[in-house]
Amino acid sequence: MKQATCVHFAGTHQCAARQKPLPAGNLCTGMSDNLHQLRCFGCGARIKGAEARPDFRCALCGDLFEVEYPGWSERRGHDRPNPGALKWLWRERRCSSEALDSSGVWRFRELLPILDNFGSALTLFEGNTPLYHLTRAAKALGIDQLFAKHQGMNPTGSFKDTGMTAAISVAKERGFGWVACASTGNTSASMAAYAARAGLRSLVLIPDGKIAWGKLSQAMDYGAVTCQLKADFDGCLRLLTQIVNEAPIYLLNSVNPYRLEGQKTPAFEIAEAFDWIVPDHLIVPGGNLGNSSALGKGFRELHELGLVARMPRISVIQAAGANPLVRSLAENDGTALEPVEAHTRATAIRIGNPASWRKAARAIQESGGWCLDVTEAEIAMAKAELGAEGLGCEPASAVTLAGLKKLRARGAVDSGETVVLVLTGHTLKDADYTIDFHRGTLLNAEETAGVEAEIEALRRNARVVDATPAAVLATLKDRVG
Ligand code: F0G
């Protein structure tokens, strides 16, 4: 193993860099600060974490907050963190049987000092998700290095778990008895599970008839009080904001900045998987735009702390029927966002008024990424292609491959680039979508116009056959040589 340059095991030792004694058995990472504050993304106002309003909006300008660690930016020279020691420690924890070390979020806790006491952290062993090499899609697109970071392989089947472990732990530490979210399904499934583990009650507001059954079943299973409202996601979130302003309920949508702190950690896992040489390009689906914001923050912090040399390009892909950020960036360079009435079968990203749009716009603009939209047929085909590689994912996750195809066709992605698609949800979350696609009942004629043959080639409908070897073998005759 390559030895870190400054690993000081203590006991009799002092950390040479910081001139401070080290606790026995510890190694000096140079990251002893555990203070955080909240900074308003709009007006820059700073408040203590406990001073945030229940809706997490700034009292001065109404914008959202993000977690800031004041000690980090002031560090100079020897006072900067010790990258070798941190990287060594984070990897080493993967071999530990301690609960927090086994979490792919909390093993990076030096960059997540949001709790007064890490003993309050509540984990379901989220994170540490697989990074798959997409060989077939890479070949089809003429790209050497194409990967999928599969966040659907988290405990409740979506990327939300990395954020939920962080925010539920804060809720618990601050003494809340109830937590709540508005959701297109995955947030509610995740919140309900973590709340149940933490012994908290949970309230879920979801748009009636507009979420996948797999997700609804999870919220019920984990014991949430689930209300299906005659409203879309944006309406559910508006209503919940009023409710938390009236009752002592902790809001767990991604307007809660602690959610995004947990959701930044896949950036650390990705950087680690590439031996801290970040990939060229990260492609993320966009709904309420918390995830792209969080991943941008994760890579930005790694860069600011000197742990990686640069940020990857971060591109965000939306469904064409739910594309307010695409419009905002095209029409006014991301200075204003006009909400849209959202329509897409990728129900997870059926969001017309995304809360974190300013943060996502920053991640795209500062990293030199793109924001574009893809049609219903493009989403369905990309999902089938990922399925055919043995991965599978939710429709909302497949926008990443659909977006990459478009970017490649435009010449925006080079064949030599290393590209990572962030797959956000497990394929079993929305089995109806997959079955409808393969049965040929998902898309209408208008949607498939011009791509009928491509879709036909991807369909694998189940066949009803007689229960005889001859009948079963007959179904293989055009496929077995
Ligand atoms: N992919 C999946 C599978 C999702 O569930 C979501 C969002 C997104 C992508 C978009 O992420 O909102 O951070 O831009 N689902 C939320 C929910 C809104 O309620 O489960 P985002």
Short mmCIF file of C-alpha atoms and ligand atoms in Angstrom, two decimals:
data_model
loop_
_atom_site.label_atom_id
_atom_site.label_comp_id
_atom_site.label_asym_id
_atom_site.label_seq_id
_atom_site.Cartn_x
_atom_site.Cartn_y
_atom_site.Cartn_z
CA MET A 1 0.00 0.00 0.00
CA LYS A 2 1.25 3.49 -0.79
CA GLN A 3 2.01 5.15 2.55
CA ALA A 4 0.42 8.51 3.24
CA THR A 5 2.98 11.28 3.53
CA CYS A 6 1.97 12.50 6.97
CA VAL A 7 0.36 9.81 9.03
CA HIS A 8 1.13 10.41 12.66
CA PHE A 9 -0.03 7.64 14.94
CA ALA A 10 -0.21 9.16 18.36
CA GLY A 11 0.34 8.14 21.89
CA THR A 12 3.80 9.55 22.30
CA HIS A 13 3.55 11.48 19.05
CA GLN A 14 2.64 15.02 18.16
CA CYS A 15 1.34 16.00 14.79
CA ALA A 16 4.34 17.72 13.23
CA ALA A 17 2.22 19.84 10.93
CA ARG A 18 -0.22 21.19 13.47
CA GLN A 19 2.00 21.04 16.57
CA LYS A 20 -0.79 19.47 18.58
CA PRO A 21 -0.83 16.29 20.63
CA LEU A 22 -2.87 13.48 19.10
CA PRO A 23 -5.24 11.21 21.01
CA ALA A 24 -3.96 7.66 21.38
CA GLY A 25 -4.61 5.49 18.35
CA ASN A 26 -5.59 8.42 16.17
CA LEU A 27 -3.96 9.63 13.05
CA CYS A 28 -3.62 13.24 12.09
CA THR A 29 -5.89 14.15 9.24
CA GLY A 30 -5.68 17.83 10.01
CA MET A 31 -9.49 17.93 10.20
CA SER A 32 -10.37 18.52 13.81
CA ASP A 33 -12.90 21.34 13.29
CA ASN A 34 -16.45 20.35 13.94
CA LEU A 35 -18.18 23.67 13.50
CA HIS A 36 -20.69 24.41 10.83
CA GLN A 37 -23.00 27.26 9.99
CA LEU A 38 -25.66 27.90 7.37
CA ARG A 39 -25.07 30.42 4.60
CA CYS A 40 -27.92 31.80 2.52
CA PHE A 41 -27.38 31.05 -1.14
CA GLY A 42 -29.18 34.26 -2.14
CA CYS A 43 -28.02 37.07 0.15
CA GLY A 44 -25.08 35.42 1.91
CA ALA A 45 -26.58 35.84 5.42
CA ARG A 46 -25.06 33.43 7.94
CA ILE A 47 -26.91 31.79 10.81
CA LYS A 48 -26.29 28.98 13.26
CA GLY A 49 -27.76 25.59 12.29
CA ALA A 50 -30.26 25.63 15.14
CA GLU A 51 -31.55 29.08 14.08
CA ALA A 52 -32.96 27.89 10.73
CA ARG A 53 -36.69 28.45 10.21
CA PRO A 54 -38.82 25.30 9.92
CA ASP A 55 -39.09 25.78 6.12
CA PHE A 56 -35.30 26.31 5.79
CA ARG A 57 -35.85 29.58 3.92
CA CYS A 58 -33.81 32.70 4.67
CA ALA A 59 -35.75 35.21 6.80
CA LEU A 60 -34.15 38.07 4.85
CA CYS A 61 -34.50 37.02 1.20
CA GLY A 62 -36.41 33.70 1.14
CA ASP A 63 -33.63 31.73 -0.58
CA LEU A 64 -32.18 28.40 0.60
CA PHE A 65 -29.22 27.79 2.88
CA GLU A 66 -26.22 25.60 2.45
CA VAL A 67 -23.96 24.17 5.10
CA GLU A 68 -20.65 25.98 5.40
CA TYR A 69 -17.59 25.04 7.44
CA PRO A 70 -15.92 28.33 8.33
CA GLY A 71 -12.66 26.73 9.43
CA TRP A 72 -12.00 25.15 6.04
CA SER A 73 -11.58 28.21 3.83
CA GLU A 74 -9.29 29.91 6.35
CA ARG A 75 -6.79 27.07 6.34
CA ARG A 76 -3.40 27.87 4.90
CA GLY A 77 -0.10 26.00 4.53
CA HIS A 78 0.51 23.46 7.32
CA ASP A 79 -2.98 24.10 8.63
CA ARG A 80 -4.56 22.52 5.55
CA PRO A 81 -5.86 18.97 5.84
CA ASN A 82 -3.59 16.05 5.27
CA PRO A 83 -4.90 14.50 2.01
CA GLY A 84 -2.86 11.31 2.28
CA ALA A 85 -4.04 10.60 5.82
CA LEU A 86 -7.68 11.33 5.00
CA LYS A 87 -7.69 9.12 1.91
CA TRP A 88 -5.97 6.33 3.80
CA LEU A 89 -8.39 6.58 6.74
CA TRP A 90 -11.52 6.59 4.55
CA ARG A 91 -10.39 3.52 2.66
CA GLU A 92 -9.29 1.76 5.83
CA ARG A 93 -12.73 2.22 7.39
CA ARG A 94 -14.22 -0.02 4.71
CA CYS A 95 -12.58 -2.93 6.54
CA SER A 96 -13.94 -1.89 9.93
CA SER A 97 -16.98 -3.49 11.54
CA GLU A 98 -18.00 -0.30 13.37
CA ALA A 99 -21.46 0.84 12.23
CA LEU A 100 -20.40 4.35 11.21
CA ASP A 101 -17.33 3.12 9.37
CA SER A 102 -19.53 0.69 7.41
CA SER A 103 -21.64 3.56 6.09
CA GLY A 104 -20.50 5.04 2.79
CA VAL A 105 -21.65 8.40 4.13
CA TRP A 106 -20.21 8.46 7.65
CA ARG A 107 -16.87 6.94 6.75
CA PHE A 108 -16.21 10.39 5.25
CA ARG A 109 -17.31 12.09 8.49
CA GLU A 110 -14.31 14.45 8.59
CA LEU A 111 -16.04 16.26 5.71
CA LEU A 112 -19.45 15.98 7.36
CA PRO A 113 -19.13 17.59 10.80
CA ILE A 114 -22.83 18.44 11.13
CA LEU A 115 -23.60 16.60 14.36
CA ASP A 116 -22.67 17.62 17.90
CA ASN A 117 -21.92 13.98 18.51
CA PHE A 118 -21.38 11.30 15.86
CA GLY A 119 -22.98 8.89 18.34
CA SER A 120 -26.33 10.37 17.20
CA ALA A 121 -25.77 9.23 13.61
CA LEU A 122 -28.39 6.78 12.39
CA THR A 123 -27.27 4.52 9.58
CA LEU A 124 -28.78 1.75 7.46
CA PHE A 125 -25.33 1.17 5.90
CA GLU A 126 -26.07 3.42 2.96
CA GLY A 127 -23.53 4.37 0.32
CA ASN A 128 -20.54 2.31 -0.83
CA THR A 129 -22.58 1.71 -3.98
CA PRO A 130 -21.14 -0.02 -7.05
CA LEU A 131 -19.49 1.75 -9.95
CA TYR A 132 -20.12 -0.35 -13.05
CA HIS A 133 -18.22 -0.21 -16.32
CA LEU A 134 -20.82 0.16 -19.10
CA THR A 135 -19.01 -1.68 -21.83
CA ARG A 136 -21.82 -2.05 -24.37
CA ALA A 137 -23.13 1.49 -24.13
CA ALA A 138 -19.52 2.74 -24.30
CA LYS A 139 -18.92 0.78 -27.48
CA ALA A 140 -22.17 1.98 -29.06
CA LEU A 141 -21.28 5.59 -28.23
CA GLY A 142 -17.60 5.33 -29.15
CA ILE A 143 -16.43 6.27 -25.66
CA ASP A 144 -13.56 4.44 -23.96
CA GLN A 145 -14.49 4.91 -20.34
CA LEU A 146 -18.17 4.97 -19.44
CA PHE A 147 -19.34 4.11 -15.92
CA ALA A 148 -22.56 4.02 -13.92
CA LYS A 149 -22.54 4.93 -10.24
CA HIS A 150 -25.61 2.99 -9.16
CA GLN A 151 -27.24 4.85 -6.28
CA GLY A 152 -30.26 2.59 -6.66
CA MET A 153 -28.21 0.00 -4.76
CA ASN A 154 -28.79 1.86 -1.48
CA PRO A 155 -30.84 0.29 1.36
CA THR A 156 -34.22 1.65 0.21
CA GLY A 157 -33.28 1.55 -3.47
CA SER A 158 -32.45 5.18 -4.20
CA PHE A 159 -29.82 7.88 -3.77
CA LYS A 160 -32.03 9.56 -1.15
CA ASP A 161 -30.59 7.32 1.58
CA THR A 162 -27.24 9.11 1.58
CA GLY A 163 -29.00 12.37 2.41
CA MET A 164 -31.55 10.88 4.74
CA THR A 165 -29.00 9.35 7.10
CA ALA A 166 -27.53 12.83 7.59
CA ALA A 167 -30.77 14.79 7.99
CA ILE A 168 -32.56 12.22 10.18
CA SER A 169 -29.53 12.17 12.46
CA VAL A 170 -29.81 15.96 12.81
CA ALA A 171 -33.58 15.67 13.47
CA LYS A 172 -32.89 13.13 16.19
CA GLU A 173 -30.12 15.18 17.77
CA ARG A 174 -32.37 18.25 17.82
CA GLY A 175 -35.12 16.33 19.63
CA PHE A 176 -37.86 16.21 16.98
CA GLY A 177 -40.58 13.57 17.33
CA TRP A 178 -42.05 13.98 13.82
CA VAL A 179 -40.45 14.32 10.39
CA ALA A 180 -42.16 14.95 7.04
CA CYS A 181 -41.59 15.29 3.31
CA ALA A 182 -43.41 15.92 0.06
CA SER A 183 -42.27 13.39 -2.49
CA THR A 184 -42.50 11.83 -5.91
CA GLY A 185 -41.87 8.57 -4.03
CA ASN A 186 -38.23 7.92 -3.27
CA THR A 187 -37.75 10.58 -0.62
CA SER A 188 -40.81 9.27 1.20
CA ALA A 189 -39.61 5.66 1.04
CA SER A 190 -36.21 6.65 2.38
CA MET A 191 -37.52 9.01 5.05
CA ALA A 192 -40.05 6.45 6.30
CA ALA A 193 -37.34 3.80 6.70
CA TYR A 194 -34.83 6.02 8.49
CA ALA A 195 -37.54 7.54 10.71
CA ALA A 196 -38.72 4.07 11.71
CA ARG A 197 -35.16 3.04 12.59
CA ALA A 198 -34.70 6.24 14.59
CA GLY A 199 -38.00 5.78 16.45
CA LEU A 200 -39.50 8.95 14.91
CA ARG A 201 -42.98 9.33 13.39
CA SER A 202 -43.16 10.35 9.75
CA LEU A 203 -45.67 12.15 7.51
CA VAL A 204 -45.60 11.76 3.73
CA LEU A 205 -47.41 13.99 1.19
CA ILE A 206 -47.51 12.54 -2.33
CA PRO A 207 -49.34 13.46 -5.53
CA ASP A 208 -52.35 11.19 -5.90
CA GLY A 209 -51.87 8.54 -8.61
CA LYS A 210 -48.57 10.02 -9.79
CA ILE A 211 -46.02 7.89 -7.96
CA ALA A 212 -44.80 4.39 -8.67
CA TRP A 213 -46.38 1.63 -6.56
CA GLY A 214 -43.07 0.24 -5.37
CA LYS A 215 -42.30 3.52 -3.65
CA LEU A 216 -45.76 3.95 -2.15
CA SER A 217 -45.60 0.41 -0.77
CA GLN A 218 -42.32 1.23 0.98
CA ALA A 219 -43.73 4.27 2.78
CA MET A 220 -46.63 2.12 4.01
CA ASP A 221 -44.36 -0.75 5.00
CA TYR A 222 -42.11 1.51 7.07
CA GLY A 223 -45.11 2.94 8.91
CA ALA A 224 -45.37 6.49 7.58
CA VAL A 225 -48.64 8.40 7.76
CA THR A 226 -49.17 8.69 4.00
CA CYS A 227 -51.47 11.33 2.48
CA GLN A 228 -52.20 11.21 -1.25
CA LEU A 229 -53.13 14.75 -2.26
CA LYS A 230 -55.00 16.01 -5.27
CA ALA A 231 -51.98 18.14 -6.14
CA ASP A 232 -48.69 17.73 -7.99
CA PHE A 233 -45.31 17.47 -6.23
CA ASP A 234 -44.89 21.24 -6.23
CA GLY A 235 -48.33 21.63 -4.60
CA CYS A 236 -47.47 18.99 -1.97
CA LEU A 237 -44.26 20.83 -1.06
CA ARG A 238 -46.07 24.18 -0.85
CA LEU A 239 -48.62 22.69 1.54
CA LEU A 240 -45.99 20.98 3.66
CA THR A 241 -44.13 24.27 4.02
CA GLN A 242 -47.28 25.76 5.60
CA ILE A 243 -47.68 22.72 7.86
CA VAL A 244 -44.12 22.79 9.26
CA ASN A 245 -44.50 26.49 9.99
CA GLU A 246 -47.47 25.61 12.21
CA ALA A 247 -46.40 22.36 13.91
CA PRO A 248 -43.10 21.05 15.36
CA ILE A 249 -42.36 18.75 12.42
CA TYR A 250 -38.89 18.51 10.89
CA LEU A 251 -38.89 19.06 7.11
CA LEU A 252 -36.86 16.47 5.21
CA ASN A 253 -37.13 17.64 1.61
CA SER A 254 -33.88 18.65 -0.06
CA VAL A 255 -34.50 22.28 0.96
CA ASN A 256 -33.08 20.93 4.23
CA PRO A 257 -29.35 21.62 3.77
CA TYR A 258 -28.33 18.61 5.85
CA ARG A 259 -29.89 16.29 3.25
CA LEU A 260 -27.50 17.70 0.67
CA GLU A 261 -24.54 17.21 3.02
CA GLY A 262 -25.17 13.46 2.96
CA GLN A 263 -25.86 13.49 -0.75
CA LYS A 264 -22.48 15.06 -1.49
CA THR A 265 -20.65 11.92 -0.33
CA PRO A 266 -21.08 9.91 -3.57
CA ALA A 267 -18.73 12.54 -5.03
CA PHE A 268 -16.12 11.33 -2.53
CA GLU A 269 -16.77 7.69 -3.44
CA ILE A 270 -16.44 8.46 -7.14
CA ALA A 271 -13.19 10.37 -6.64
CA GLU A 272 -11.87 7.54 -4.47
CA ALA A 273 -12.83 4.90 -7.06
CA PHE A 274 -10.73 6.75 -9.65
CA ASP A 275 -7.82 7.03 -7.22
CA TRP A 276 -8.57 10.72 -6.65
CA ILE A 277 -8.19 11.67 -10.29
CA VAL A 278 -11.73 12.82 -10.94
CA PRO A 279 -13.55 11.68 -14.08
CA ASP A 280 -14.00 14.23 -16.85
CA HIS A 281 -17.75 14.31 -16.81
CA LEU A 282 -20.58 13.47 -14.41
CA ILE A 283 -24.14 13.25 -15.72
CA VAL A 284 -27.02 13.58 -13.25
CA PRO A 285 -30.83 13.54 -13.61
CA GLY A 286 -32.59 16.75 -12.60
CA GLY A 287 -35.89 16.94 -10.70
CA ASN A 288 -36.00 19.14 -7.62
CA LEU A 289 -32.28 19.64 -8.35
CA GLY A 290 -30.96 18.78 -4.90
CA ASN A 291 -28.77 15.91 -6.07
CA SER A 292 -26.85 17.79 -8.75
CA SER A 293 -26.36 20.64 -6.24
CA ALA A 294 -25.06 18.21 -3.61
CA LEU A 295 -22.65 16.42 -5.95
CA GLY A 296 -21.36 19.80 -7.12
CA LYS A 297 -20.75 20.78 -3.49
CA GLY A 298 -18.97 17.50 -2.81
CA PHE A 299 -16.53 17.90 -5.69
CA ARG A 300 -16.07 21.62 -4.92
CA GLU A 301 -15.10 20.85 -1.33
CA LEU A 302 -12.67 18.10 -2.38
CA HIS A 303 -11.06 20.62 -4.71
CA GLU A 304 -10.98 23.47 -2.19
CA LEU A 305 -9.40 21.20 0.42
CA GLY A 306 -6.72 20.07 -2.02
CA LEU A 307 -7.92 16.46 -2.19
CA VAL A 308 -8.45 16.51 -5.97
CA ALA A 309 -6.92 18.67 -8.69
CA ARG A 310 -10.14 19.82 -10.35
CA MET A 311 -13.92 19.40 -10.54
CA PRO A 312 -15.53 17.19 -13.16
CA ARG A 313 -17.89 18.75 -15.66
CA ILE A 314 -21.39 18.31 -14.20
CA SER A 315 -24.29 18.04 -16.64
CA VAL A 316 -27.95 17.84 -15.62
CA ILE A 317 -30.58 16.13 -17.75
CA GLN A 318 -34.31 16.76 -17.40
CA ALA A 319 -37.35 15.21 -19.04
CA ALA A 320 -38.61 17.38 -21.91
CA GLY A 321 -41.99 17.70 -20.18
CA ALA A 322 -40.40 18.83 -16.91
CA ASN A 323 -37.51 21.03 -18.01
CA PRO A 324 -37.64 24.35 -16.14
CA LEU A 325 -33.86 24.50 -15.59
CA VAL A 326 -33.10 23.79 -19.25
CA ARG A 327 -35.34 26.73 -20.16
CA SER A 328 -33.91 28.99 -17.50
CA LEU A 329 -30.31 28.44 -18.61
CA ALA A 330 -31.21 28.83 -22.28
CA GLU A 331 -33.41 31.89 -21.84
CA ASN A 332 -31.72 33.94 -19.14
CA ASP A 333 -28.45 32.23 -18.24
CA GLY A 334 -29.93 30.81 -15.06
CA THR A 335 -30.79 34.15 -13.45
CA ALA A 336 -34.52 33.40 -13.16
CA LEU A 337 -36.70 30.30 -13.32
CA GLU A 338 -40.21 30.16 -14.70
CA PRO A 339 -42.09 27.15 -13.25
CA VAL A 340 -43.69 24.77 -15.79
CA GLU A 341 -46.60 22.36 -15.51
CA ALA A 342 -44.66 19.09 -15.45
CA HIS A 343 -45.55 15.98 -17.46
CA THR A 344 -43.40 12.88 -17.78
CA ARG A 345 -43.75 9.16 -17.18
CA ALA A 346 -40.46 9.36 -15.30
CA THR A 347 -42.56 10.30 -12.28
CA ALA A 348 -39.58 10.76 -9.96
CA ILE A 349 -38.60 13.92 -11.87
CA ARG A 350 -42.09 15.20 -12.61
CA ILE A 351 -41.32 18.55 -11.01
CA GLY A 352 -42.09 21.96 -12.51
CA ASN A 353 -40.78 24.32 -9.82
CA PRO A 354 -37.51 22.87 -8.52
CA ALA A 355 -36.40 24.23 -5.16
CA SER A 356 -32.63 23.97 -5.60
CA TRP A 357 -32.40 25.39 -9.12
CA ARG A 358 -29.96 28.18 -8.24
CA LYS A 359 -27.56 25.73 -6.59
CA ALA A 360 -27.77 23.33 -9.55
CA ALA A 361 -27.21 26.18 -12.02
CA ARG A 362 -24.04 27.07 -10.13
CA ALA A 363 -22.79 23.46 -10.25
CA ILE A 364 -23.35 23.33 -14.02
CA GLN A 365 -21.90 26.76 -14.75
CA GLU A 366 -18.82 26.57 -12.54
CA SER A 367 -17.92 23.11 -13.86
CA GLY A 368 -18.56 23.91 -17.54
CA GLY A 369 -21.36 21.34 -17.80
CA TRP A 370 -24.55 21.30 -19.87
CA CYS A 371 -28.23 21.14 -19.11
CA LEU A 372 -30.51 19.53 -21.64
CA ASP A 373 -33.73 17.62 -21.94
CA VAL A 374 -34.72 14.28 -23.44
CA THR A 375 -38.01 12.96 -24.80
CA GLU A 376 -40.18 10.18 -23.40
CA ALA A 377 -39.01 7.81 -26.16
CA GLU A 378 -35.35 8.66 -25.52
CA ILE A 379 -35.80 7.93 -21.80
CA ALA A 380 -37.54 4.60 -22.47
CA MET A 381 -34.90 3.45 -24.96
CA ALA A 382 -32.01 4.40 -22.68
CA LYS A 383 -33.64 2.55 -19.82
CA ALA A 384 -34.03 -0.59 -21.94
CA GLU A 385 -30.40 -0.34 -23.04
CA LEU A 386 -29.20 -0.13 -19.43
CA GLY A 387 -31.43 -3.07 -18.59
CA ALA A 388 -29.92 -5.06 -21.44
CA GLU A 389 -26.48 -4.47 -19.86
CA GLY A 390 -27.74 -6.21 -16.72
CA LEU A 391 -28.07 -3.06 -14.64
CA GLY A 392 -31.55 -1.69 -14.85
CA CYS A 393 -32.69 1.51 -13.20
CA GLU A 394 -35.65 3.80 -12.79
CA PRO A 395 -36.85 5.80 -15.80
CA ALA A 396 -35.64 9.00 -14.11
CA SER A 397 -32.11 7.56 -13.90
CA ALA A 398 -32.08 6.61 -17.59
CA VAL A 399 -32.24 10.27 -18.62
CA THR A 400 -28.48 10.28 -17.99
CA LEU A 401 -27.71 7.83 -20.78
CA ALA A 402 -30.27 9.50 -23.05
CA GLY A 403 -28.58 12.85 -22.35
CA LEU A 404 -25.12 11.45 -22.98
CA LYS A 405 -26.24 10.15 -26.37
CA LYS A 406 -27.40 13.65 -27.27
CA LEU A 407 -24.22 15.28 -26.01
CA ARG A 408 -22.10 12.81 -27.94
CA ALA A 409 -24.12 13.40 -31.12
CA ARG A 410 -23.51 17.14 -30.72
CA GLY A 411 -19.76 16.54 -30.34
CA ALA A 412 -19.85 17.86 -26.76
CA VAL A 413 -18.24 14.71 -25.32
CA ASP A 414 -14.91 13.42 -26.58
CA SER A 415 -14.25 9.72 -27.21
CA GLY A 416 -11.31 9.82 -24.76
CA GLU A 417 -13.29 11.24 -21.86
CA THR A 418 -14.15 9.34 -18.70
CA VAL A 419 -17.87 9.72 -18.12
CA VAL A 420 -19.91 8.68 -15.07
CA LEU A 421 -23.70 8.40 -15.19
CA VAL A 422 -25.41 8.72 -11.82
CA LEU A 423 -28.21 6.13 -11.72
CA THR A 424 -30.49 7.29 -8.95
CA GLY A 425 -33.08 4.56 -8.44
CA HIS A 426 -33.48 0.78 -8.55
CA THR A 427 -35.27 -0.81 -11.50
CA LEU A 428 -37.84 -2.52 -9.24
CA LYS A 429 -39.15 0.81 -7.97
CA ASP A 430 -41.29 1.19 -11.08
CA ALA A 431 -41.82 -2.26 -12.56
CA ASP A 432 -45.04 -1.11 -14.30
CA TYR A 433 -43.05 1.23 -16.53
CA THR A 434 -40.69 -1.55 -17.59
CA ILE A 435 -43.49 -4.01 -18.28
CA ASP A 436 -45.49 -1.43 -20.24
CA PHE A 437 -42.42 -0.66 -22.37
CA HIS A 438 -41.74 -4.30 -23.22
CA ARG A 439 -45.43 -4.94 -23.89
CA GLY A 440 -45.47 -1.97 -26.24
CA THR A 441 -48.13 -0.06 -24.30
CA LEU A 442 -45.95 2.63 -22.71
CA LEU A 443 -45.56 5.17 -25.50
CA ASN A 444 -48.08 6.55 -27.99
CA ALA A 445 -47.62 6.85 -31.76
CA GLU A 446 -46.69 10.51 -31.58
CA GLU A 447 -43.93 9.75 -29.07
CA THR A 448 -42.44 6.87 -31.04
CA ALA A 449 -42.59 8.58 -34.45
CA GLY A 450 -39.29 8.07 -36.26
CA VAL A 451 -37.84 5.59 -33.72
CA GLU A 452 -40.33 2.72 -34.08
CA ALA A 453 -37.70 0.26 -35.35
CA GLU A 454 -35.19 1.11 -32.60
CA ILE A 455 -37.86 0.61 -29.96
CA GLU A 456 -39.00 -2.65 -31.50
CA ALA A 457 -35.43 -3.97 -31.36
CA LEU A 458 -35.25 -3.23 -27.63
CA ARG A 459 -38.58 -4.80 -26.63
CA ARG A 460 -38.47 -8.22 -24.88
CA ASN A 461 -42.06 -9.04 -24.20
CA ALA A 462 -42.90 -12.15 -22.19
CA ARG A 463 -44.64 -14.82 -24.32
CA VAL A 464 -47.38 -17.21 -23.35
CA VAL A 465 -46.36 -20.70 -24.54
CA ASP A 466 -47.44 -24.28 -24.02
CA ALA A 467 -45.71 -26.10 -21.16
CA THR A 468 -43.69 -28.42 -23.43
CA PRO A 469 -39.95 -28.47 -24.29
CA ALA A 470 -40.78 -28.14 -27.99
CA ALA A 471 -42.87 -25.03 -27.46
CA VAL A 472 -40.24 -23.39 -25.23
CA LEU A 473 -37.39 -24.30 -27.61
CA ALA A 474 -39.41 -22.92 -30.50
CA THR A 475 -39.30 -19.47 -28.86
CA LEU A 476 -35.49 -19.64 -29.05
CA LYS A 477 -35.23 -20.70 -32.67
CA ASP A 478 -34.41 -17.25 -34.00
CA ARG A 479 -31.96 -16.57 -31.14
CA VAL A 480 -29.96 -19.78 -30.48
CA GLY A 481 -27.37 -20.60 -33.14
N1 F0G B 1 -33.99 10.20 -9.80
C1 F0G B 1 -34.83 9.65 -8.93
C2 F0G B 1 -35.01 8.17 -8.95
C3 F0G B 1 -35.54 10.46 -8.01
O1 F0G B 1 -36.36 9.91 -7.14
C4 F0G B 1 -35.36 11.86 -8.06
C5 F0G B 1 -36.08 12.75 -7.16
C6 F0G B 1 -34.45 12.38 -8.99
C7 F0G B 1 -33.78 11.52 -9.84
C8 F0G B 1 -34.16 13.83 -9.09
O2 F0G B 1 -33.34 14.24 -8.05
O3 F0G B 1 -34.79 16.01 -7.15
O4 F0G B 1 -32.43 15.82 -6.44
O5 F0G B 1 -32.99 16.57 -8.74
N2 F0G B 1 -37.00 12.39 -6.38
C9 F0G B 1 -37.62 13.22 -5.36
C10 F0G B 1 -38.55 12.41 -4.48
C11 F0G B 1 -38.13 14.51 -5.81
O6 F0G B 1 -39.46 12.97 -3.88
O7 F0G B 1 -38.32 11.22 -4.35
P1 F0G B 1 -33.39 15.75 -7.56
#
